[in-house]
Amino acid sequence: FELERLGIHESVAQVFPPAELADYLADLPVAVSVIGDDGITACDAVVTLEYREAVLEVDWVHSIQAGVDRFPFDAFEDAGVVLTNSTGIHDRTVGETVAGYLLMFARRLHVHVANQRERRWDRPEWDAAFTLPGSTACVVGTGTLGKGVAETLGALGVDLRGVRRSGDPVPGFDEVYANDRLLEAIADVEFVIVTVPLTDETHHLFDAAAFDAMRDDAYFVNVARGSVVDEPALIDALEADALAGAALDVFEEEPLPESSPLWGMDEVIISPHCAAYTRDYFRDIGDIVRENVDRLETGEAFHNRVV
Ligand code: NAD
């Protein structure tokens, strides 16, 4: 197809100002503009966060997220619309966020911040704080996020175990288990970190049985998608002290409802789906879009094509 008009949909504003990306791509040999819902069908390609039915009328849609679970693949296929995603860029951001969660738990920093709000000088119990070297994290999903988490935690002295479908070795992981040994892989580690995409296969992968398999003093981290976790089962495990705590960036319902008991738990760290945020986000997206515009011109296959 001919690419003449590229629209930056206003929904990307949830992550960065759309105009920043439009400026960054201004030197492309196509017209780039920021668009609302009514401008979609006038474009040949759209860069977006959210799904709209109107995008089925353009030729190419680029998701500014790695996870594309919000897009109906079959409808894209039927309409002959190309879908590309933004995997490959969130290794360092998410890796550092996860390292931050682990350091907060180990060094009790979240407790100090909570105490500070109350002007309370209160030291932890003598045996509450610990250091990371010698602990093991099991990272479930060894793609971009998983590798980024492994690299960042590896530098902090954490031993890394990975879980992937094949069980084949991955650089940065001391050992790798196949999916069918998930419960065994998470049974004896201090940290379990979820980095898989949400698919039919991974929906509620972390259920009561998984939390039951984990150590009572283990921490659970989810930076993937909310529905990879059976959230009521997680809440039950936390309330029963069957886990030490959790750091959660993603939830079954977002924004996390005010009524969720997770908000009130001392050993739960909540971040509002921003583990991958960085002031450079629009540049990372721009580089993927530029690469694909180049490829389109030379007739090469799209980078990060999903449909
Ligand atoms: P990626 O494609 O690089 O890696 C995903 C990995 O998961 C791949 O190695 C894939 O083989 C593996 N996988 C797929 N299904 C699996 C299964 N059933 N069992 C085990 N492994 C499986 O993607 P990524 O960039 O690492 O992102 C992963 C997911 O993390 C995204 O789909 C998205 O949902 C989520 N994400 C969240 C944030 C955030 O802000 N919290 C940011 C980026 C990505």
GROMACS .gro file of C-alpha atoms and ligand atoms in nm:
model
  351
    1PHE     CA    1   0.000   0.000   0.000
    2GLU     CA    2   0.093   0.365  -0.044
    3LEU     CA    3   0.170   0.553   0.276
    4GLU     CA    4   0.078   0.917   0.242
    5ARG     CA    5  -0.089   1.009   0.569
    6LEU     CA    6   0.025   0.887   0.911
    7GLY     CA    7  -0.197   0.979   1.207
    8ILE     CA    8  -0.087   0.990   1.571
    9HIS     CA    9  -0.407   0.910   1.762
   10GLU     CA   10  -0.472   1.131   2.063
   11SER     CA   11  -0.501   0.826   2.294
   12VAL     CA   12  -0.119   0.809   2.304
   13ALA     CA   13  -0.146   1.115   2.532
   14GLN     CA   14  -0.183   0.867   2.819
   15VAL     CA   15   0.188   0.794   2.775
   16PHE     CA   16   0.341   1.103   2.605
   17PRO     CA   17   0.222   1.420   2.428
   18PRO     CA   18   0.119   1.318   2.073
   19ALA     CA   19   0.279   1.634   1.930
   20GLU     CA   20   0.623   1.519   2.057
   21LEU     CA   21   0.601   1.209   1.840
   22ALA     CA   22   0.459   1.404   1.544
   23ASP     CA   23   0.757   1.646   1.569
   24TYR     CA   24   1.002   1.360   1.600
   25LEU     CA   25   0.866   1.205   1.279
   26ALA     CA   26   0.823   1.535   1.092
   27ASP     CA   27   1.112   1.458   0.856
   28LEU     CA   28   0.948   1.141   0.721
   29PRO     CA   29   0.843   1.156   0.354
   30VAL     CA   30   0.477   1.131   0.461
   31ALA     CA   31   0.227   1.375   0.618
   32VAL     CA   32   0.226   1.319   0.995
   33SER     CA   33  -0.045   1.472   1.211
   34VAL     CA   34  -0.214   1.430   1.547
   35ILE     CA   35  -0.569   1.299   1.502
   36GLY     CA   36  -0.884   1.230   1.705
   37ASP     CA   37  -1.139   0.958   1.634
   38ASP     CA   38  -1.287   1.153   1.342
   39GLY     CA   39  -0.949   1.175   1.166
   40ILE     CA   40  -0.871   0.800   1.159
   41THR     CA   41  -1.023   0.699   0.826
   42ALA     CA   42  -0.848   0.983   0.641
   43CYS     CA   43  -0.511   0.817   0.726
   44ASP     CA   44  -0.327   0.525   0.569
   45ALA     CA   45  -0.160   0.440   0.898
   46VAL     CA   46  -0.233   0.515   1.264
   47VAL     CA   47  -0.009   0.508   1.571
   48THR     CA   48  -0.230   0.450   1.874
   49LEU     CA   49  -0.266   0.332   2.231
   50GLU     CA   50  -0.635   0.244   2.219
   51TYR     CA   51  -0.835   0.039   1.973
   52ARG     CA   52  -1.109   0.198   1.762
   53GLU     CA   53  -1.321   0.013   1.506
   54ALA     CA   54  -1.239   0.286   1.250
   55VAL     CA   55  -0.875   0.168   1.235
   56LEU     CA   56  -0.996  -0.138   1.041
   57GLU     CA   57  -1.028   0.101   0.745
   58VAL     CA   58  -0.662   0.203   0.737
   59ASP     CA   59  -0.374  -0.010   0.605
   60TRP     CA   60  -0.141  -0.023   0.904
   61VAL     CA   61  -0.188   0.025   1.279
   62HIS     CA   62   0.103   0.060   1.520
   63SER     CA   63   0.041  -0.004   1.892
   64ILE     CA   64   0.257   0.207   2.123
   65GLN     CA   65   0.237  -0.078   2.376
   66ALA     CA   66   0.409  -0.415   2.358
   67GLY     CA   67   0.093  -0.590   2.473
   68VAL     CA   68  -0.169  -0.598   2.198
   69ASP     CA   69  -0.439  -0.786   2.387
   70ARG     CA   70  -0.676  -0.493   2.335
   71PHE     CA   71  -0.676  -0.540   1.955
   72PRO     CA   72  -0.909  -0.795   1.782
   73PHE     CA   73  -0.660  -0.994   1.571
   74ASP     CA   74  -0.930  -1.173   1.367
   75ALA     CA   75  -1.092  -0.844   1.261
   76PHE     CA   76  -0.749  -0.713   1.152
   77GLU     CA   77  -0.688  -1.032   0.957
   78ASP     CA   78  -1.031  -1.016   0.787
   79ALA     CA   79  -0.989  -0.647   0.701
   80GLY     CA   80  -0.633  -0.701   0.573
   81VAL     CA   81  -0.493  -0.444   0.817
   82VAL     CA   82  -0.132  -0.481   0.935
   83LEU     CA   83  -0.082  -0.458   1.314
   84THR     CA   84   0.263  -0.390   1.459
   85ASN     CA   85   0.354  -0.356   1.829
   86SER     CA   86   0.621  -0.193   2.044
   87THR     CA   87   0.797  -0.489   2.193
   88GLY     CA   88   1.176  -0.465   2.217
   89ILE     CA   89   1.200  -0.129   2.395
   90HIS     CA   90   1.084  -0.184   2.753
   91ASP     CA   91   1.376  -0.388   2.885
   92ARG     CA   92   1.560  -0.119   3.080
   93THR     CA   93   1.256   0.078   3.201
   94VAL     CA   94   1.065  -0.220   3.333
   95GLY     CA   95   1.388  -0.381   3.456
   96GLU     CA   96   1.466  -0.075   3.668
   97THR     CA   97   1.107  -0.053   3.796
   98VAL     CA   98   1.121  -0.416   3.908
   99ALA     CA   99   1.464  -0.362   4.066
  100GLY     CA  100   1.307  -0.068   4.252
  101TYR     CA  101   1.024  -0.285   4.386
  102LEU     CA  102   1.269  -0.551   4.508
  103LEU     CA  103   1.495  -0.293   4.673
  104MET     CA  104   1.192  -0.135   4.842
  105PHE     CA  105   1.088  -0.470   4.988
  106ALA     CA  106   1.440  -0.578   5.088
  107ARG     CA  107   1.546  -0.242   5.234
  108ARG     CA  108   1.193  -0.164   5.371
  109LEU     CA  109   1.186   0.171   5.186
  110HIS     CA  110   0.809   0.161   5.124
  111VAL     CA  111   0.757   0.142   5.502
  112HIS     CA  112   0.977   0.447   5.560
  113VAL     CA  113   0.788   0.649   5.300
  114ALA     CA  114   0.455   0.552   5.460
  115ASN     CA  115   0.590   0.644   5.805
  116GLN     CA  116   0.723   0.975   5.680
  117ARG     CA  117   0.371   1.075   5.573
  118GLU     CA  118   0.271   1.031   5.939
  119ARG     CA  119   0.587   1.204   6.075
  120ARG     CA  120   0.666   0.875   6.246
  121TRP     CA  121   1.024   0.774   6.340
  122ASP     CA  122   0.992   0.399   6.344
  123ARG     CA  123   1.271   0.152   6.270
  124PRO     CA  124   1.199  -0.190   6.120
  125GLU     CA  125   1.225  -0.505   6.332
  126TRP     CA  126   1.589  -0.620   6.350
  127ASP     CA  127   1.521  -0.912   6.116
  128ALA     CA  128   1.295  -0.739   5.861
  129ALA     CA  129   1.554  -0.589   5.626
  130PHE     CA  130   1.771  -0.802   5.399
  131THR     CA  131   1.997  -0.768   5.095
  132LEU     CA  132   1.938  -0.904   4.748
  133PRO     CA  133   2.255  -1.107   4.668
  134GLY     CA  134   2.192  -1.475   4.721
  135SER     CA  135   1.817  -1.445   4.670
  136THR     CA  136   1.652  -1.596   4.362
  137ALA     CA  137   1.393  -1.443   4.133
  138CYS     CA  138   1.186  -1.658   3.900
  139VAL     CA  139   1.094  -1.459   3.590
  140VAL     CA  140   0.798  -1.604   3.401
  141GLY     CA  141   0.830  -1.500   3.034
  142THR     CA  142   1.179  -1.450   2.893
  143GLY     CA  143   1.111  -1.193   2.619
  144THR     CA  144   1.213  -0.827   2.618
  145LEU     CA  145   1.075  -0.757   2.967
  146GLY     CA  146   1.203  -1.082   3.114
  147LYS     CA  147   1.554  -1.029   2.978
  148GLY     CA  148   1.559  -0.666   3.092
  149VAL     CA  149   1.451  -0.771   3.441
  150ALA     CA  150   1.718  -1.043   3.446
  151GLU     CA  151   1.990  -0.801   3.339
  152THR     CA  152   1.899  -0.539   3.599
  153LEU     CA  153   1.848  -0.784   3.885
  154GLY     CA  154   2.156  -0.982   3.783
  155ALA     CA  155   2.364  -0.666   3.836
  156LEU     CA  156   2.222  -0.650   4.191
  157GLY     CA  157   2.340  -1.001   4.268
  158VAL     CA  158   2.004  -1.177   4.235
  159ASP     CA  159   2.013  -1.532   4.096
  160LEU     CA  160   1.781  -1.564   3.797
  161ARG     CA  161   1.555  -1.849   3.701
  162GLY     CA  162   1.341  -1.820   3.389
  163VAL     CA  163   1.023  -1.994   3.276
  164ARG     CA  164   0.942  -2.019   2.906
  165ARG     CA  165   0.742  -2.252   2.689
  166SER     CA  166   1.038  -2.450   2.553
  167GLY     CA  167   1.256  -2.452   2.864
  168ASP     CA  168   1.561  -2.381   2.642
  169PRO     CA  169   1.844  -2.171   2.794
  170VAL     CA  170   1.831  -1.790   2.770
  171PRO     CA  171   2.134  -1.560   2.822
  172GLY     CA  172   2.116  -1.386   3.160
  173PHE     CA  173   1.930  -1.672   3.331
  174ASP     CA  174   2.114  -1.924   3.549
  175GLU     CA  175   1.848  -2.186   3.478
  176VAL     CA  176   1.535  -2.209   3.266
  177TYR     CA  177   1.228  -2.427   3.326
  178ALA     CA  178   0.959  -2.520   3.073
  179ASN     CA  179   0.603  -2.399   3.135
  180ASP     CA  180   0.483  -2.740   3.249
  181ARG     CA  181   0.717  -2.708   3.549
  182LEU     CA  182   0.589  -2.362   3.652
  183LEU     CA  183   0.474  -2.465   4.000
  184GLU     CA  184   0.810  -2.628   4.067
  185ALA     CA  185   0.997  -2.324   3.932
  186ILE     CA  186   0.819  -2.078   4.164
  187ALA     CA  187   0.815  -2.303   4.473
  188ASP     CA  188   1.148  -2.218   4.634
  189VAL     CA  189   1.230  -1.860   4.525
  190GLU     CA  190   1.209  -1.528   4.712
  191PHE     CA  191   1.062  -1.335   4.416
  192VAL     CA  192   0.826  -1.434   4.135
  193ILE     CA  193   0.808  -1.183   3.850
  194VAL     CA  194   0.551  -1.207   3.571
  195THR     CA  195   0.650  -1.079   3.224
  196VAL     CA  196   0.434  -1.285   2.982
  197PRO     CA  197   0.184  -1.141   2.733
  198LEU     CA  198  -0.186  -1.189   2.809
  199THR     CA  199  -0.317  -1.466   2.582
  200ASP     CA  200  -0.574  -1.745   2.615
  201GLU     CA  201  -0.289  -1.957   2.747
  202THR     CA  202  -0.171  -1.712   3.014
  203HIS     CA  203  -0.513  -1.590   3.134
  204HIS     CA  204  -0.521  -1.653   3.514
  205LEU     CA  205  -0.191  -1.843   3.490
  206PHE     CA  206  -0.132  -1.723   3.846
  207ASP     CA  207  -0.420  -1.869   4.043
  208ALA     CA  208  -0.473  -2.008   4.392
  209ALA     CA  209  -0.259  -2.314   4.309
  210ALA     CA  210   0.032  -2.093   4.201
  211PHE     CA  211   0.016  -1.876   4.514
  212ASP     CA  212  -0.014  -2.191   4.721
  213ALA     CA  213   0.302  -2.328   4.558
  214MET     CA  214   0.504  -2.017   4.645
  215ARG     CA  215   0.690  -1.968   4.973
  216ASP     CA  216   0.504  -1.779   5.247
  217ASP     CA  217   0.790  -1.526   5.259
  218ALA     CA  218   0.800  -1.474   4.880
  219TYR     CA  219   0.708  -1.154   4.699
  220PHE     CA  220   0.498  -1.154   4.382
  221VAL     CA  221   0.556  -0.894   4.107
  222ASN     CA  222   0.325  -0.839   3.808
  223VAL     CA  223   0.437  -0.601   3.532
  224ALA     CA  224   0.266  -0.797   3.252
  225ARG     CA  225  -0.114  -0.769   3.237
  226GLY     CA  226  -0.372  -0.782   3.515
  227SER     CA  227  -0.564  -1.081   3.382
  228VAL     CA  228  -0.256  -1.305   3.387
  229VAL     CA  229  -0.341  -1.312   3.759
  230ASP     CA  230  -0.658  -1.430   3.931
  231GLU     CA  231  -0.674  -1.114   4.141
  232PRO     CA  232  -0.919  -1.242   4.408
  233ALA     CA  233  -0.688  -1.544   4.458
  234LEU     CA  234  -0.391  -1.308   4.503
  235ILE     CA  235  -0.586  -1.098   4.754
  236ASP     CA  236  -0.681  -1.414   4.946
  237ALA     CA  237  -0.316  -1.526   4.957
  238LEU     CA  238  -0.200  -1.185   5.080
  239GLU     CA  239  -0.474  -1.167   5.344
  240ALA     CA  240  -0.386  -1.518   5.464
  241ASP     CA  241  -0.015  -1.423   5.493
  242ALA     CA  242   0.056  -1.697   5.241
  243LEU     CA  243   0.279  -1.443   5.061
  244ALA     CA  244   0.506  -1.171   5.203
  245GLY     CA  245   0.378  -0.905   4.964
  246ALA     CA  246   0.329  -0.797   4.606
  247ALA     CA  247   0.429  -0.520   4.366
  248LEU     CA  248   0.162  -0.467   4.103
  249ASP     CA  249   0.170  -0.237   3.801
  250VAL     CA  250  -0.127  -0.392   3.620
  251PHE     CA  251  -0.474  -0.501   3.731
  252GLU     CA  252  -0.779  -0.688   3.606
  253GLU     CA  253  -0.965  -0.355   3.612
  254GLU     CA  254  -0.775  -0.031   3.544
  255PRO     CA  255  -0.777   0.215   3.709
  256LEU     CA  256  -0.774  -0.016   4.013
  257PRO     CA  257  -1.113   0.052   4.181
  258GLU     CA  258  -1.099   0.251   4.503
  259SER     CA  259  -1.276  -0.037   4.677
  260SER     CA  260  -0.992  -0.284   4.609
  261PRO     CA  261  -0.842  -0.420   4.933
  262LEU     CA  262  -0.500  -0.407   4.762
  263TRP     CA  263  -0.483  -0.030   4.821
  264GLY     CA  264  -0.480  -0.075   5.198
  265MET     CA  265  -0.217  -0.349   5.229
  266ASP     CA  266   0.115  -0.246   5.387
  267GLU     CA  267   0.319  -0.499   5.190
  268VAL     CA  268   0.162  -0.420   4.853
  269ILE     CA  269   0.319  -0.163   4.622
  270ILE     CA  270   0.083  -0.029   4.358
  271SER     CA  271   0.191   0.163   4.048
  272PRO     CA  272  -0.063   0.282   3.789
  273HIS     CA  273   0.046   0.082   3.481
  274CYS     CA  274   0.356   0.294   3.423
  275ALA     CA  275   0.642   0.048   3.475
  276ALA     CA  276   0.771   0.130   3.126
  277TYR     CA  277   0.732   0.507   3.145
  278THR     CA  278   1.030   0.720   3.044
  279ARG     CA  279   1.064   1.068   2.901
  280ASP     CA  280   1.222   0.895   2.598
  281TYR     CA  281   0.915   0.681   2.526
  282PHE     CA  282   0.809   0.882   2.221
  283ARG     CA  283   1.158   0.850   2.071
  284ASP     CA  284   1.159   0.471   2.117
  285ILE     CA  285   0.818   0.451   1.947
  286GLY     CA  286   0.928   0.694   1.676
  287ASP     CA  287   1.230   0.477   1.594
  288ILE     CA  288   1.009   0.169   1.543
  289VAL     CA  289   0.764   0.364   1.323
  290ARG     CA  290   1.050   0.515   1.120
  291GLU     CA  291   1.204   0.171   1.069
  292ASN     CA  292   0.874   0.040   0.936
  293VAL     CA  293   0.818   0.339   0.708
  294ASP     CA  294   1.165   0.270   0.564
  295ARG     CA  295   1.086  -0.098   0.523
  296LEU     CA  296   0.757  -0.019   0.354
  297GLU     CA  297   0.949   0.186   0.096
  298THR     CA  298   1.203  -0.088   0.029
  299GLY     CA  299   0.940  -0.363   0.031
  300GLU     CA  300   1.085  -0.541   0.334
  301ALA     CA  301   0.873  -0.722   0.592
  302PHE     CA  302   0.746  -0.510   0.884
  303HIS     CA  303   0.943  -0.507   1.210
  304ASN     CA  304   0.734  -0.624   1.514
  305ARG     CA  305   0.445  -0.739   1.296
  306VAL     CA  306   0.170  -0.913   1.495
  307VAL     CA  307  -0.105  -0.947   1.231
  308NAD     P1  308   0.803  -0.999   2.409
  308NAD     O1  309   0.723  -1.043   2.293
  308NAD     O2  310   0.941  -0.948   2.387
  308NAD     O3  311   0.816  -1.118   2.514
  308NAD     C1  312   0.709  -1.200   2.553
  308NAD     C2  313   0.766  -1.338   2.582
  308NAD     O4  314   0.666  -1.419   2.642
  308NAD     C3  315   0.814  -1.408   2.456
  308NAD     O5  316   0.942  -1.461   2.482
  308NAD     C4  317   0.711  -1.518   2.437
  308NAD     O6  318   0.765  -1.633   2.377
  308NAD     C5  319   0.672  -1.545   2.580
  308NAD     N1  320   0.543  -1.614   2.595
  308NAD     C6  321   0.430  -1.597   2.522
  308NAD     N2  322   0.334  -1.681   2.567
  308NAD     C7  323   0.389  -1.750   2.669
  308NAD     C8  324   0.340  -1.851   2.754
  308NAD     N3  325   0.216  -1.900   2.742
  308NAD     N4  326   0.424  -1.899   2.849
  308NAD     C9  327   0.549  -1.853   2.861
  308NAD     N5  328   0.601  -1.758   2.784
  308NAD    C10  329   0.522  -1.708   2.688
  308NAD     O7  330   0.714  -0.892   2.484
  308NAD     P2  331   0.763  -0.792   2.598
  308NAD     O8  332   0.802  -0.663   2.538
  308NAD     O9  333   0.859  -0.864   2.686
  308NAD    O10  334   0.627  -0.768   2.675
  308NAD    C11  335   0.563  -0.877   2.740
  308NAD    C12  336   0.428  -0.833   2.793
  308NAD    O11  337   0.448  -0.745   2.903
  308NAD    C13  338   0.346  -0.753   2.693
  308NAD    O12  339   0.268  -0.838   2.615
  308NAD    C14  340   0.264  -0.664   2.781
  308NAD    O13  341   0.142  -0.727   2.812
  308NAD    C15  342   0.345  -0.649   2.906
  308NAD     N6  343   0.406  -0.515   2.920
  308NAD    C16  344   0.372  -0.438   3.025
  308NAD    C17  345   0.428  -0.313   3.041
  308NAD    C18  346   0.391  -0.226   3.158
  308NAD    O14  347   0.389  -0.105   3.145
  308NAD     N7  348   0.364  -0.280   3.273
  308NAD    C19  349   0.521  -0.265   2.947
  308NAD    C20  350   0.557  -0.347   2.840
  308NAD    C21  351   0.498  -0.474   2.828
   0.00000   0.00000   0.00000
